[in-house]
């Protein structure tokens, strides 16, 4: 653990977390517009929202171990770039089956981010600041939904549903670049075990 708090990186990780929450929120806030995009989908349209959460239910138990083995920084960057690519693909409004596949893959990206980010935030925070920084992290869902209602819906009204997916993709890509440049590998102190059960670098 650090004896100084890297607030710029903490806020960058929180910003990336807003993008992770946006993987849920971007569909939820425009759900009433999707029947016009997929008029024959019927009840299956509900899976566009629930698939991301379903992956969390199915893989949540092992996600911490998997992310720890591939290393937190690496998992975070991979998840951001994958999420950006998937959101950009969704902007093409593919057929519903392909959209659902992309949402399932997005669930893996989401899970990696929400496991890696708070661990990295804790590592970057001095003990006296850790309560604040992890409380900040806990707001990422509510803040993301608020922003998407306040800013995302006007964007959709002005430019259409694909514009929201493109904006989300850009958001994730920007934070992937920022964290890729400034988030350096962090070493776990000797004797401290990662969730994978071994001393390892958070790279």
GROMACS .gro file of C-alpha atoms in nm:
model
  203
    1UNK     CA    1   0.000   0.000   0.000
    2UNK     CA    2   0.117   0.354  -0.074
    3UNK     CA    3   0.203   0.606   0.199
    4UNK     CA    4   0.091   0.884  -0.039
    5UNK     CA    5  -0.230   0.903  -0.236
    6UNK     CA    6  -0.210   0.945  -0.612
    7UNK     CA    7  -0.532   1.143  -0.646
    8UNK     CA    8  -0.504   1.204  -1.023
    9UNK     CA    9  -0.484   0.829  -1.086
   10UNK     CA   10  -0.759   0.757  -0.834
   11UNK     CA   11  -0.989   0.998  -1.018
   12UNK     CA   12  -0.882   0.850  -1.352
   13UNK     CA   13  -0.978   0.503  -1.229
   14UNK     CA   14  -1.307   0.642  -1.104
   15UNK     CA   15  -1.364   0.797  -1.446
   16UNK     CA   16  -1.295   0.461  -1.604
   17UNK     CA   17  -1.547   0.316  -1.359
   18UNK     CA   18  -1.807   0.559  -1.491
   19UNK     CA   19  -1.745   0.400  -1.829
   20UNK     CA   20  -1.794   0.056  -1.677
   21UNK     CA   21  -2.124   0.163  -1.524
   22UNK     CA   22  -2.211   0.314  -1.860
   23UNK     CA   23  -2.212  -0.038  -2.002
   24UNK     CA   24  -2.534  -0.089  -1.806
   25UNK     CA   25  -2.667   0.264  -1.816
   26UNK     CA   26  -2.637   0.331  -2.189
   27UNK     CA   27  -2.893   0.060  -2.264
   28UNK     CA   28  -3.116   0.129  -1.965
   29UNK     CA   29  -3.165   0.498  -2.042
   30UNK     CA   30  -3.254   0.435  -2.409
   31UNK     CA   31  -3.446   0.111  -2.363
   32UNK     CA   32  -3.773   0.276  -2.470
   33UNK     CA   33  -3.609   0.366  -2.803
   34UNK     CA   34  -3.484   0.016  -2.884
   35UNK     CA   35  -3.819  -0.125  -3.011
   36UNK     CA   36  -3.788   0.118  -3.303
   37UNK     CA   37  -3.440  -0.023  -3.377
   38UNK     CA   38  -3.543  -0.388  -3.333
   39UNK     CA   39  -3.918  -0.391  -3.405
   40UNK     CA   40  -3.948  -0.771  -3.416
   41UNK     CA   41  -3.747  -0.844  -3.100
   42UNK     CA   42  -4.035  -0.868  -2.854
   43UNK     CA   43  -3.943  -0.984  -2.505
   44UNK     CA   44  -3.595  -1.083  -2.620
   45UNK     CA   45  -3.507  -0.714  -2.616
   46UNK     CA   46  -3.481  -0.737  -2.239
   47UNK     CA   47  -3.162  -0.939  -2.276
   48UNK     CA   48  -2.985  -0.627  -2.407
   49UNK     CA   49  -2.999  -0.502  -2.048
   50UNK     CA   50  -2.969  -0.821  -1.847
   51UNK     CA   51  -2.685  -1.000  -2.026
   52UNK     CA   52  -2.416  -0.779  -1.873
   53UNK     CA   53  -2.544  -0.861  -1.524
   54UNK     CA   54  -2.587  -1.229  -1.608
   55UNK     CA   55  -2.216  -1.258  -1.682
   56UNK     CA   56  -2.148  -1.105  -1.342
   57UNK     CA   57  -2.364  -1.370  -1.175
   58UNK     CA   58  -2.203  -1.655  -1.366
   59UNK     CA   59  -1.841  -1.542  -1.344
   60UNK     CA   60  -1.835  -1.320  -1.036
   61UNK     CA   61  -1.709  -1.592  -0.804
   62UNK     CA   62  -1.397  -1.659  -1.007
   63UNK     CA   63  -1.345  -1.311  -1.152
   64UNK     CA   64  -1.120  -1.195  -0.868
   65UNK     CA   65  -0.889  -1.493  -0.909
   66UNK     CA   66  -0.873  -1.459  -1.287
   67UNK     CA   67  -0.805  -1.085  -1.279
   68UNK     CA   68  -0.538  -1.132  -1.013
   69UNK     CA   69  -0.362  -1.392  -1.226
   70UNK     CA   70  -0.352  -1.175  -1.536
   71UNK     CA   71  -0.267  -0.873  -1.314
   72UNK     CA   72  -0.489  -0.581  -1.227
   73UNK     CA   73  -0.339  -0.307  -1.443
   74UNK     CA   74  -0.328  -0.535  -1.746
   75UNK     CA   75  -0.687  -0.650  -1.687
   76UNK     CA   76  -0.806  -0.292  -1.649
   77UNK     CA   77  -0.647  -0.178  -1.975
   78UNK     CA   78  -0.766  -0.484  -2.163
   79UNK     CA   79  -1.121  -0.434  -2.034
   80UNK     CA   80  -1.125  -0.066  -2.130
   81UNK     CA   81  -1.004  -0.129  -2.485
   82UNK     CA   82  -1.239  -0.425  -2.529
   83UNK     CA   83  -1.530  -0.220  -2.398
   84UNK     CA   84  -1.445   0.065  -2.635
   85UNK     CA   85  -1.431  -0.170  -2.934
   86UNK     CA   86  -1.760  -0.337  -2.840
   87UNK     CA   87  -1.940  -0.007  -2.792
   88UNK     CA   88  -1.813   0.114  -3.129
   89UNK     CA   89  -1.941  -0.207  -3.288
   90UNK     CA   90  -2.280  -0.157  -3.123
   91UNK     CA   91  -2.298   0.186  -3.285
   92UNK     CA   92  -2.347   0.003  -3.615
   93UNK     CA   93  -2.676  -0.133  -3.473
   94UNK     CA   94  -2.608  -0.497  -3.571
   95UNK     CA   95  -2.880  -0.759  -3.584
   96UNK     CA   96  -3.025  -0.847  -3.244
   97UNK     CA   97  -2.841  -1.181  -3.209
   98UNK     CA   98  -2.508  -1.008  -3.276
   99UNK     CA   99  -2.600  -0.722  -3.043
  100UNK     CA  100  -2.670  -0.977  -2.769
  101UNK     CA  101  -2.335  -1.147  -2.829
  102UNK     CA  102  -2.164  -0.810  -2.798
  103UNK     CA  103  -2.351  -0.743  -2.474
  104UNK     CA  104  -2.238  -1.076  -2.331
  105UNK     CA  105  -1.876  -0.995  -2.418
  106UNK     CA  106  -1.930  -0.652  -2.267
  107UNK     CA  107  -2.027  -0.826  -1.945
  108UNK     CA  108  -1.680  -0.982  -1.928
  109UNK     CA  109  -1.521  -0.641  -1.986
  110UNK     CA  110  -1.742  -0.487  -1.717
  111UNK     CA  111  -1.658  -0.754  -1.465
  112UNK     CA  112  -1.285  -0.714  -1.519
  113UNK     CA  113  -1.310  -0.338  -1.464
  114UNK     CA  114  -1.517  -0.352  -1.147
  115UNK     CA  115  -1.278  -0.609  -0.996
  116UNK     CA  116  -0.955  -0.436  -1.099
  117UNK     CA  117  -1.038  -0.069  -1.040
  118UNK     CA  118  -1.115  -0.071  -0.666
  119UNK     CA  119  -0.810  -0.289  -0.600
  120UNK     CA  120  -0.590  -0.042  -0.787
  121UNK     CA  121  -0.753   0.251  -0.606
  122UNK     CA  122  -0.679   0.089  -0.271
  123UNK     CA  123  -0.318   0.030  -0.374
  124UNK     CA  124  -0.279   0.394  -0.482
  125UNK     CA  125  -0.431   0.534  -0.161
  126UNK     CA  126  -0.262   0.613   0.166
  127UNK     CA  127  -0.437   0.451   0.460
  128UNK     CA  128  -0.569   0.786   0.584
  129UNK     CA  129  -0.736   0.851   0.247
  130UNK     CA  130  -0.859   0.502   0.166
  131UNK     CA  131  -1.203   0.557   0.316
  132UNK     CA  132  -1.255   0.860   0.093
  133UNK     CA  133  -1.118   0.703  -0.225
  134UNK     CA  134  -1.319   0.383  -0.192
  135UNK     CA  135  -1.631   0.582  -0.104
  136UNK     CA  136  -1.570   0.782  -0.421
  137UNK     CA  137  -1.548   0.456  -0.615
  138UNK     CA  138  -1.882   0.344  -0.469
  139UNK     CA  139  -2.058   0.634  -0.643
  140UNK     CA  140  -1.965   0.525  -0.995
  141UNK     CA  141  -2.299   0.366  -1.079
  142UNK     CA  142  -2.522   0.648  -0.956
  143UNK     CA  143  -2.304   0.918  -1.114
  144UNK     CA  144  -2.290   0.734  -1.449
  145UNK     CA  145  -2.668   0.695  -1.466
  146UNK     CA  146  -2.714   1.062  -1.376
  147UNK     CA  147  -2.472   1.174  -1.646
  148UNK     CA  148  -2.630   0.954  -1.909
  149UNK     CA  149  -2.977   1.086  -1.831
  150UNK     CA  150  -2.856   1.447  -1.822
  151UNK     CA  151  -2.622   1.432  -2.122
  152UNK     CA  152  -2.678   1.103  -2.302
  153UNK     CA  153  -3.049   1.139  -2.370
  154UNK     CA  154  -3.012   1.486  -2.528
  155UNK     CA  155  -2.733   1.341  -2.743
  156UNK     CA  156  -2.961   1.060  -2.859
  157UNK     CA  157  -3.245   1.302  -2.929
  158UNK     CA  158  -3.012   1.517  -3.138
  159UNK     CA  159  -2.802   1.256  -3.319
  160UNK     CA  160  -2.964   0.915  -3.271
  161UNK     CA  161  -2.890   0.601  -3.072
  162UNK     CA  162  -2.555   0.524  -3.243
  163UNK     CA  163  -2.412   0.855  -3.118
  164UNK     CA  164  -2.446   0.739  -2.757
  165UNK     CA  165  -2.252   0.421  -2.829
  166UNK     CA  166  -1.979   0.617  -3.008
  167UNK     CA  167  -1.953   0.862  -2.717
  168UNK     CA  168  -1.926   0.571  -2.473
  169UNK     CA  169  -1.655   0.412  -2.685
  170UNK     CA  170  -1.457   0.736  -2.690
  171UNK     CA  171  -1.491   0.772  -2.312
  172UNK     CA  172  -1.348   0.425  -2.251
  173UNK     CA  173  -1.069   0.474  -2.504
  174UNK     CA  174  -0.965   0.807  -2.349
  175UNK     CA  175  -0.930   0.650  -2.005
  176UNK     CA  176  -0.750   0.349  -2.153
  177UNK     CA  177  -0.490   0.588  -2.297
  178UNK     CA  178  -0.461   0.789  -1.974
  179UNK     CA  179  -0.419   0.482  -1.756
  180UNK     CA  180  -0.192   0.312  -2.007
  181UNK     CA  181   0.045   0.610  -1.994
  182UNK     CA  182   0.033   0.707  -1.628
  183UNK     CA  183  -0.063   0.395  -1.433
  184UNK     CA  184   0.266   0.221  -1.371
  185UNK     CA  185   0.300  -0.139  -1.252
  186UNK     CA  186   0.260  -0.159  -0.875
  187UNK     CA  187   0.450  -0.412  -0.671
  188UNK     CA  188   0.281  -0.593  -0.385
  189UNK     CA  189   0.506  -0.571  -0.077
  190UNK     CA  190   0.690  -0.894   0.015
  191UNK     CA  191   0.471  -1.133   0.209
  192UNK     CA  192   0.144  -0.974   0.092
  193UNK     CA  193  -0.070  -1.217  -0.103
  194UNK     CA  194  -0.284  -1.128  -0.400
  195UNK     CA  195  -0.628  -1.288  -0.426
  196UNK     CA  196  -0.468  -1.548  -0.652
  197UNK     CA  197  -0.282  -1.677  -0.347
  198UNK     CA  198   0.070  -1.569  -0.438
  199UNK     CA  199   0.287  -1.262  -0.407
  200UNK     CA  200   0.272  -1.089  -0.744
  201UNK     CA  201   0.305  -0.758  -0.920
  202UNK     CA  202  -0.008  -0.565  -1.005
  203UNK     CA  203   0.103  -0.502  -1.364
   0.00000   0.00000   0.00000
